mmCIF file of C-alpha atoms and ligand atoms in Angstrom:
data_model
loop_
_atom_site.group_PDB
_atom_site.id
_atom_site.type_symbol
_atom_site.label_atom_id
_atom_site.label_comp_id
_atom_site.label_asym_id
_atom_site.label_seq_id
_atom_site.Cartn_x
_atom_site.Cartn_y
_atom_site.Cartn_z
ATOM 1 C CA MET A 1 0.000 0.000 0.000
ATOM 2 C CA HIS A 2 1.293 3.488 -0.885
ATOM 3 C CA PRO A 3 2.428 5.366 2.273
ATOM 4 C CA MET A 4 -0.081 8.170 1.637
ATOM 5 C CA LEU A 5 -2.912 5.647 1.436
ATOM 6 C CA THR A 6 -1.663 3.987 4.630
ATOM 7 C CA ILE A 7 -1.937 7.329 6.445
ATOM 8 C CA ALA A 8 -5.406 7.934 5.001
ATOM 9 C CA VAL A 9 -6.507 4.499 6.240
ATOM 10 C CA LYS A 10 -5.103 5.262 9.697
ATOM 11 C CA ALA A 11 -7.045 8.552 9.720
ATOM 12 C CA ALA A 12 -10.273 6.880 8.566
ATOM 13 C CA ARG A 13 -10.007 4.154 11.211
ATOM 14 C CA ARG A 14 -9.432 6.759 13.947
ATOM 15 C CA ALA A 15 -12.537 8.630 12.809
ATOM 16 C CA GLY A 16 -14.398 5.315 12.663
ATOM 17 C CA SER A 17 -13.618 4.487 16.271
ATOM 18 C CA ILE A 18 -14.823 7.938 17.400
ATOM 19 C CA ILE A 19 -18.038 7.356 15.437
ATOM 20 C CA ASN A 20 -18.530 3.808 16.744
ATOM 21 C CA GLN A 21 -17.987 4.896 20.324
ATOM 22 C CA ALA A 22 -20.478 7.762 19.982
ATOM 23 C CA SER A 23 -23.032 5.453 18.335
ATOM 24 C CA GLN A 24 -23.327 3.606 21.680
ATOM 25 C CA ASN A 25 -24.763 6.727 23.343
ATOM 26 C CA LEU A 26 -26.673 8.687 20.727
ATOM 27 C CA ASP A 27 -28.876 10.310 23.393
ATOM 28 C CA LEU A 28 -25.862 12.138 24.824
ATOM 29 C CA LEU A 29 -25.016 13.946 21.592
ATOM 30 C CA THR A 30 -25.470 17.646 21.038
ATOM 31 C CA VAL A 31 -26.988 18.119 17.602
ATOM 32 C CA SER A 32 -27.312 21.388 15.745
ATOM 33 C CA LYS A 33 -28.925 22.275 12.451
ATOM 34 C CA LYS A 34 -26.817 23.774 9.645
ATOM 35 C CA SER A 35 -29.870 24.336 7.424
ATOM 36 C CA HIS A 36 -33.148 22.592 6.559
ATOM 37 C CA SER A 37 -32.644 18.818 7.139
ATOM 38 C CA ASP A 38 -28.902 19.358 7.595
ATOM 39 C CA PHE A 39 -27.735 18.242 10.999
ATOM 40 C CA VAL A 40 -24.312 18.170 12.561
ATOM 41 C CA SER A 41 -23.151 16.715 15.862
ATOM 42 C CA GLU A 42 -19.938 17.031 17.830
ATOM 43 C CA VAL A 43 -18.998 13.646 16.385
ATOM 44 C CA ASP A 44 -18.669 15.129 12.880
ATOM 45 C CA GLY A 45 -16.265 17.753 14.238
ATOM 46 C CA ALA A 46 -14.288 15.352 16.449
ATOM 47 C CA ALA A 47 -13.914 12.798 13.627
ATOM 48 C CA GLU A 48 -12.828 15.530 11.219
ATOM 49 C CA GLN A 49 -10.227 16.903 13.638
ATOM 50 C CA ALA A 50 -8.821 13.405 14.221
ATOM 51 C CA ILE A 51 -8.498 12.878 10.465
ATOM 52 C CA ILE A 52 -6.850 16.246 9.830
ATOM 53 C CA LYS A 53 -4.441 15.779 12.734
ATOM 54 C CA THR A 54 -3.401 12.347 11.458
ATOM 55 C CA LEU A 55 -2.902 13.554 7.876
ATOM 56 C CA LEU A 56 -1.051 16.754 8.759
ATOM 57 C CA SER A 57 1.248 15.038 11.253
ATOM 58 C CA SER A 58 2.679 13.069 8.305
ATOM 59 C CA TYR A 59 2.142 15.699 5.604
ATOM 60 C CA PRO A 60 2.164 19.154 7.244
ATOM 61 C CA ASP A 61 2.385 20.985 3.898
ATOM 62 C CA HIS A 62 -0.668 19.409 2.323
ATOM 63 C CA ALA A 63 -3.856 21.427 1.797
ATOM 64 C CA ILE A 64 -7.229 20.302 3.154
ATOM 65 C CA LEU A 65 -10.842 20.648 2.069
ATOM 66 C CA ALA A 66 -13.055 19.257 4.823
ATOM 67 C CA GLU A 67 -16.826 19.469 5.169
ATOM 68 C CA GLU A 68 -16.996 20.965 8.658
ATOM 69 C CA SER A 69 -13.881 23.182 8.748
ATOM 70 C CA GLY A 70 -13.549 24.114 5.081
ATOM 71 C CA HIS A 71 -10.258 24.991 3.439
ATOM 72 C CA GLN A 72 -6.921 24.787 5.217
ATOM 73 C CA GLY A 73 -3.548 25.447 3.578
ATOM 74 C CA ASP A 74 -2.977 26.916 0.167
ATOM 75 C CA THR A 75 -3.622 24.886 -2.992
ATOM 76 C CA THR A 76 -1.406 27.284 -4.935
ATOM 77 C CA GLN A 77 1.478 26.315 -2.619
ATOM 78 C CA SER A 78 0.785 22.599 -2.240
ATOM 79 C CA GLU A 79 0.260 20.126 -5.085
ATOM 80 C CA TYR A 80 -1.659 17.918 -2.649
ATOM 81 C CA GLN A 81 -5.174 18.413 -1.305
ATOM 82 C CA TRP A 82 -7.072 16.037 0.967
ATOM 83 C CA ILE A 83 -10.867 16.051 0.534
ATOM 84 C CA ILE A 84 -12.632 14.863 3.676
ATOM 85 C CA ASP A 85 -16.141 13.972 4.761
ATOM 86 C CA PRO A 86 -15.654 12.812 8.367
ATOM 87 C CA LEU A 87 -19.155 11.338 8.647
ATOM 88 C CA ASP A 88 -21.144 10.847 5.468
ATOM 89 C CA GLY A 89 -24.701 10.019 6.419
ATOM 90 C CA THR A 90 -25.045 12.083 9.597
ATOM 91 C CA THR A 91 -28.842 11.814 9.579
ATOM 92 C CA ASN A 92 -28.587 8.015 9.511
ATOM 93 C CA PHE A 93 -25.988 8.079 12.280
ATOM 94 C CA LEU A 94 -28.179 10.270 14.512
ATOM 95 C CA HIS A 95 -31.094 7.870 14.035
ATOM 96 C CA GLY A 96 -29.036 4.752 14.725
ATOM 97 C CA PHE A 97 -29.573 3.666 11.099
ATOM 98 C CA PRO A 98 -26.301 1.862 10.382
ATOM 99 C CA LYS A 99 -25.431 3.243 6.929
ATOM 100 C CA TYR A 100 -22.753 5.905 7.196
ATOM 101 C CA SER A 101 -19.100 6.217 6.341
ATOM 102 C CA VAL A 102 -15.852 8.158 6.540
ATOM 103 C CA SER A 103 -14.597 9.445 3.196
ATOM 104 C CA ILE A 104 -11.037 10.646 2.507
ATOM 105 C CA ALA A 105 -9.518 11.348 -0.904
ATOM 106 C CA LEU A 106 -6.227 12.845 -2.016
ATOM 107 C CA LYS A 107 -5.810 14.973 -5.109
ATOM 108 C CA HIS A 108 -2.330 15.498 -6.549
ATOM 109 C CA LYS A 109 -2.133 18.308 -9.129
ATOM 110 C CA ASP A 110 -5.936 18.190 -9.278
ATOM 111 C CA VAL A 111 -6.023 14.453 -10.091
ATOM 112 C CA LEU A 112 -7.559 11.973 -7.636
ATOM 113 C CA THR A 113 -4.749 9.660 -6.537
ATOM 114 C CA HIS A 114 -5.786 7.877 -3.327
ATOM 115 C CA ALA A 115 -9.159 7.124 -1.769
ATOM 116 C CA VAL A 116 -10.615 5.578 1.376
ATOM 117 C CA VAL A 117 -14.257 5.001 2.244
ATOM 118 C CA TYR A 118 -14.666 3.308 5.614
ATOM 119 C CA ASP A 119 -17.896 1.839 6.966
ATOM 120 C CA PRO A 120 -17.237 1.625 10.727
ATOM 121 C CA THR A 121 -20.403 -0.367 11.470
ATOM 122 C CA ASN A 122 -19.363 -3.291 9.297
ATOM 123 C CA ASN A 123 -15.611 -2.676 9.416
ATOM 124 C CA GLU A 124 -15.567 -2.489 5.625
ATOM 125 C CA LEU A 125 -12.585 -0.589 4.279
ATOM 126 C CA PHE A 126 -12.721 0.429 0.624
ATOM 127 C CA THR A 127 -9.414 1.745 -0.761
ATOM 128 C CA ALA A 128 -8.009 2.733 -4.127
ATOM 129 C CA SER A 129 -4.859 4.239 -5.573
ATOM 130 C CA ARG A 130 -4.698 5.605 -9.082
ATOM 131 C CA GLY A 131 -3.454 2.845 -11.390
ATOM 132 C CA GLY A 132 -3.339 0.347 -8.525
ATOM 133 C CA GLY A 133 -6.937 -0.897 -8.452
ATOM 134 C CA ALA A 134 -9.596 -0.752 -5.757
ATOM 135 C CA TYR A 135 -10.021 -3.077 -2.780
ATOM 136 C CA LEU A 136 -12.565 -3.995 -0.121
ATOM 137 C CA ASN A 137 -10.403 -4.984 2.816
ATOM 138 C CA ASN A 138 -7.918 -7.170 0.905
ATOM 139 C CA LYS A 139 -10.170 -8.207 -1.941
ATOM 140 C CA ARG A 140 -9.786 -6.636 -5.386
ATOM 141 C CA LEU A 141 -12.968 -4.929 -6.599
ATOM 142 C CA ARG A 142 -14.620 -5.010 -10.000
ATOM 143 C CA VAL A 143 -17.838 -3.257 -11.005
ATOM 144 C CA SER A 144 -20.794 -5.453 -11.866
ATOM 145 C CA LYS A 145 -20.896 -7.459 -15.083
ATOM 146 C CA ARG A 146 -24.593 -6.885 -15.814
ATOM 147 C CA ILE A 147 -25.171 -5.416 -19.229
ATOM 148 C CA ARG A 148 -28.920 -4.719 -19.316
ATOM 149 C CA LEU A 149 -30.454 -1.989 -17.171
ATOM 150 C CA GLU A 150 -33.547 -4.171 -16.714
ATOM 151 C CA ASP A 151 -31.420 -6.610 -14.629
ATOM 152 C CA CYS A 152 -29.867 -3.892 -12.494
ATOM 153 C CA LEU A 153 -30.071 -2.627 -8.934
ATOM 154 C CA ILE A 154 -29.532 1.136 -8.942
ATOM 155 C CA GLY A 155 -28.632 3.413 -6.039
ATOM 156 C CA THR A 156 -29.648 7.029 -5.716
ATOM 157 C CA GLY A 157 -30.049 9.946 -3.315
ATOM 158 C CA LEU A 158 -33.338 11.802 -2.930
ATOM 159 C CA PRO A 159 -33.129 15.604 -2.794
ATOM 160 C CA PHE A 160 -33.937 16.736 0.750
ATOM 161 C CA ARG A 161 -31.998 19.937 1.485
ATOM 162 C CA ASP A 162 -31.928 21.922 -1.732
ATOM 163 C CA LEU A 163 -35.191 21.176 -3.506
ATOM 164 C CA THR A 164 -34.412 23.241 -6.640
ATOM 165 C CA HIS A 165 -34.210 20.232 -8.971
ATOM 166 C CA MET A 166 -36.905 18.132 -7.285
ATOM 167 C CA ASP A 167 -39.261 17.981 -10.291
ATOM 168 C CA ALA A 168 -36.506 16.992 -12.705
ATOM 169 C CA TYR A 169 -35.182 14.400 -10.233
ATOM 170 C CA ILE A 170 -38.643 12.858 -9.719
ATOM 171 C CA ALA A 171 -39.144 12.657 -13.493
ATOM 172 C CA MET A 172 -35.833 10.740 -13.735
ATOM 173 C CA LEU A 173 -36.830 8.441 -10.885
ATOM 174 C CA VAL A 174 -40.247 7.680 -12.403
ATOM 175 C CA ASP A 175 -38.570 6.814 -15.689
ATOM 176 C CA ILE A 176 -35.773 4.714 -14.151
ATOM 177 C CA ILE A 177 -37.840 2.660 -11.637
ATOM 178 C CA PRO A 178 -39.688 0.447 -14.158
ATOM 179 C CA ARG A 179 -36.526 -0.092 -16.212
ATOM 180 C CA THR A 180 -34.606 -1.752 -13.339
ATOM 181 C CA VAL A 181 -35.079 -4.492 -10.752
ATOM 182 C CA GLY A 182 -34.985 -1.943 -7.939
ATOM 183 C CA ILE A 183 -33.780 1.358 -6.532
ATOM 184 C CA ARG A 184 -32.031 1.883 -3.169
ATOM 185 C CA ARG A 185 -31.495 5.093 -1.166
ATOM 186 C CA PRO A 186 -29.511 4.214 1.961
ATOM 187 C CA GLY A 187 -28.261 7.776 2.672
ATOM 188 C CA SER A 188 -24.474 7.873 2.467
ATOM 189 C CA ALA A 189 -23.350 8.921 -0.999
ATOM 190 C CA ALA A 190 -19.714 7.972 -0.342
ATOM 191 C CA LEU A 191 -20.776 4.455 0.651
ATOM 192 C CA ASP A 192 -23.193 4.278 -2.307
ATOM 193 C CA LEU A 193 -20.303 4.964 -4.677
ATOM 194 C CA ALA A 194 -18.145 2.365 -2.908
ATOM 195 C CA TYR A 195 -20.997 -0.110 -3.466
ATOM 196 C CA VAL A 196 -20.923 0.645 -7.201
ATOM 197 C CA ALA A 197 -17.181 -0.107 -7.154
ATOM 198 C CA ALA A 198 -17.926 -3.377 -5.335
ATOM 199 C CA GLY A 199 -20.621 -4.389 -7.836
ATOM 200 C CA ARG A 200 -23.330 -4.300 -5.155
ATOM 201 C CA TYR A 201 -25.133 -1.716 -7.227
ATOM 202 C CA ASP A 202 -24.888 -1.669 -10.999
ATOM 203 C CA GLY A 203 -25.258 2.108 -11.145
ATOM 204 C CA PHE A 204 -25.993 5.261 -9.178
ATOM 205 C CA TRP A 205 -27.121 8.829 -9.720
ATOM 206 C CA GLU A 206 -27.719 11.861 -7.516
ATOM 207 C CA ILE A 207 -28.088 15.642 -7.810
ATOM 208 C CA GLY A 208 -26.748 18.212 -5.357
ATOM 209 C CA LEU A 209 -23.712 16.519 -3.828
ATOM 210 C CA ALA A 210 -20.568 18.184 -2.469
ATOM 211 C CA PRO A 211 -17.013 17.218 -3.502
ATOM 212 C CA TRP A 212 -16.363 15.510 -0.146
ATOM 213 C CA ASP A 213 -19.360 13.195 -0.733
ATOM 214 C CA MET A 214 -17.939 11.984 -4.048
ATOM 215 C CA ALA A 215 -14.155 12.369 -4.335
ATOM 216 C CA ALA A 216 -13.107 9.058 -2.791
ATOM 217 C CA GLY A 217 -16.009 7.136 -4.348
ATOM 218 C CA CYS A 218 -15.151 8.381 -7.839
ATOM 219 C CA LEU A 219 -11.628 6.945 -7.676
ATOM 220 C CA LEU A 220 -12.926 3.675 -6.209
ATOM 221 C CA ILE A 221 -15.253 3.328 -9.218
ATOM 222 C CA THR A 222 -12.756 4.150 -11.950
ATOM 223 C CA GLU A 223 -10.210 1.826 -10.317
ATOM 224 C CA SER A 224 -12.835 -0.943 -10.358
ATOM 225 C CA GLY A 225 -13.403 -0.555 -14.079
ATOM 226 C CA GLY A 226 -16.471 1.679 -13.840
ATOM 227 C CA LEU A 227 -17.312 5.081 -15.233
ATOM 228 C CA VAL A 228 -18.365 8.247 -13.469
ATOM 229 C CA GLY A 229 -19.470 11.628 -14.764
ATOM 230 C CA ASP A 230 -22.160 14.278 -14.536
ATOM 231 C CA LEU A 231 -25.713 13.847 -15.836
ATOM 232 C CA GLU A 232 -24.396 14.179 -19.403
ATOM 233 C CA GLY A 233 -21.426 11.903 -18.773
ATOM 234 C CA ASN A 234 -18.832 14.686 -18.633
ATOM 235 C CA ALA A 235 -16.217 14.924 -15.890
ATOM 236 C CA THR A 236 -17.749 17.854 -13.972
ATOM 237 C CA GLN A 237 -19.299 15.835 -11.136
ATOM 238 C CA LEU A 238 -17.018 17.099 -8.357
ATOM 239 C CA GLU A 239 -17.775 20.720 -9.288
ATOM 240 C CA SER A 240 -21.401 20.462 -10.462
ATOM 241 C CA GLY A 241 -22.495 18.050 -7.718
ATOM 242 C CA GLN A 242 -24.484 16.054 -10.304
ATOM 243 C CA ILE A 243 -23.302 12.480 -10.682
ATOM 244 C CA VAL A 244 -23.979 9.302 -12.640
ATOM 245 C CA ALA A 245 -21.857 6.197 -12.084
ATOM 246 C CA GLY A 246 -21.843 2.576 -13.084
ATOM 247 C CA SER A 247 -20.250 -0.185 -15.030
ATOM 248 C CA PRO A 248 -19.444 1.086 -18.557
ATOM 249 C CA LYS A 249 -22.586 -0.484 -20.086
ATOM 250 C CA ILE A 250 -24.968 0.677 -17.355
ATOM 251 C CA PHE A 251 -23.444 4.159 -17.134
ATOM 252 C CA GLY A 252 -24.390 4.713 -20.791
ATOM 253 C CA GLN A 253 -27.906 3.320 -20.344
ATOM 254 C CA LEU A 254 -28.553 5.500 -17.276
ATOM 255 C CA LEU A 255 -27.401 8.599 -19.174
ATOM 256 C CA GLN A 256 -29.862 7.791 -21.958
ATOM 257 C CA VAL A 257 -32.815 7.537 -19.566
ATOM 258 C CA ILE A 258 -31.782 10.722 -17.738
ATOM 259 C CA ALA A 259 -31.185 12.829 -20.891
ATOM 260 C CA PRO A 260 -34.834 13.761 -21.647
ATOM 261 C CA HIS A 261 -35.250 15.064 -18.083
ATOM 262 C CA LEU A 262 -32.299 17.462 -18.078
ATOM 263 C CA THR A 263 -33.567 20.985 -17.480
ATOM 264 C CA PRO A 264 -31.794 24.141 -18.700
ATOM 265 C CA GLU A 265 -30.824 24.761 -15.037
ATOM 266 C CA LEU A 266 -29.167 21.329 -14.661
ATOM 267 C CA ILE A 267 -27.313 21.750 -17.954
ATOM 268 C CA ALA A 268 -26.235 25.285 -16.989
ATOM 269 C CA ALA A 269 -24.859 24.022 -13.650
ATOM 270 C CA GLN A 270 -22.752 21.454 -15.515
ATOM 271 C CA LYS A 271 -21.582 23.991 -18.120
ATOM 272 C CA ALA A 272 -20.569 26.372 -15.324
ATOM 273 C CA ALA A 273 -18.566 23.561 -13.712
ATOM 274 C CA GLU A 274 -16.576 22.793 -16.875
ATOM 275 C CA LYS A 275 -12.937 23.722 -16.513
HETATM 276 C C1 IPD B 1 -25.201 13.398 2.738
HETATM 277 C C2 IPD B 1 -25.251 11.958 2.305
HETATM 278 C C3 IPD B 1 -26.525 11.665 1.538
HETATM 279 C C4 IPD B 1 -26.706 12.586 0.366
HETATM 280 C C5 IPD B 1 -26.591 14.029 0.818
HETATM 281 C C6 IPD B 1 -25.270 14.265 1.525
HETATM 282 P P1 IPD B 1 -23.873 14.162 4.981
HETATM 283 O O1 IPD B 1 -23.976 13.683 3.416
HETATM 284 O O2 IPD B 1 -24.176 11.637 1.463
HETATM 285 O O3 IPD B 1 -26.566 10.357 1.044
HETATM 286 O O4 IPD B 1 -27.953 12.351 -0.223
HETATM 287 O O5 IPD B 1 -26.717 14.886 -0.298
HETATM 288 O O6 IPD B 1 -25.155 15.618 1.893
HETATM 289 O O7 IPD B 1 -24.467 15.521 5.071
HETATM 290 O O8 IPD B 1 -24.567 13.164 5.789
HETATM 291 O O9 IPD B 1 -22.385 14.186 5.174
HETATM 292 CA CA1 CA B 2 -21.628 13.942 3.006
HETATM 293 CA CA1 CA B 3 -20.742 14.759 6.514
#
């Protein structure tokens, strides 16, 4: 394992033990609301600080983008930036619904190079390094082999905070449901993407994500032989927050079903995100 990935794994496991410990006493947590349906607890902050401390103690010059504390360090000075979601699926965590994860990715010169998604409930560690493949614990991952959407299980995320694209999203959902064997919405986008990499889902789409929800999952998928892009298949997902992922065959079929439901606003958001 590359030394940088080893440190990221150490950081993710430290965050995971903070999360697991806190999950034993959910009633004791102080929870505050960032915005409509957007909750944060002291666990998010404590897990994030543990991750940042672990990363910076080995790599003090690296820059950070973390959900709770924002930017740290200067990306014009450092070629490296860690992208961190200390607890992806906070709402699930607060309800004792055991689907949440820790997500850590490293970008080098703006290219995703290492990724960790850790599910502390099941002790499942998903890792990837650019060019080195993706793994679940020690097992090499491949995306699913299914080739027809009608045989597929598809993951998604329902809009719940920003409802701007609700109508377009519902139109996509209504069109996709009867073309598949089922849809799942567990509530941790980072873990959803790891499940695509592991072939547990055949595909996934969501609107309105942040870079820390997706960065690690994107590398896991491409390193498992899958494809990831925005709702038109272009590589703006980290900036536009609109994502489609899947095995190469299913990625294309999902894009085709989604295409008629793209609104001018969704297309404009993707255009604006193009580099
Ligand atoms: C959320 C989860 C969820 C997705 C939301 C995210 P958080 O992350 O990934 O699945 O639908 O859009 O914000 O807030 O729990 O870290
Ligand atoms: Ca998140
Ligand atoms: Ca989070």
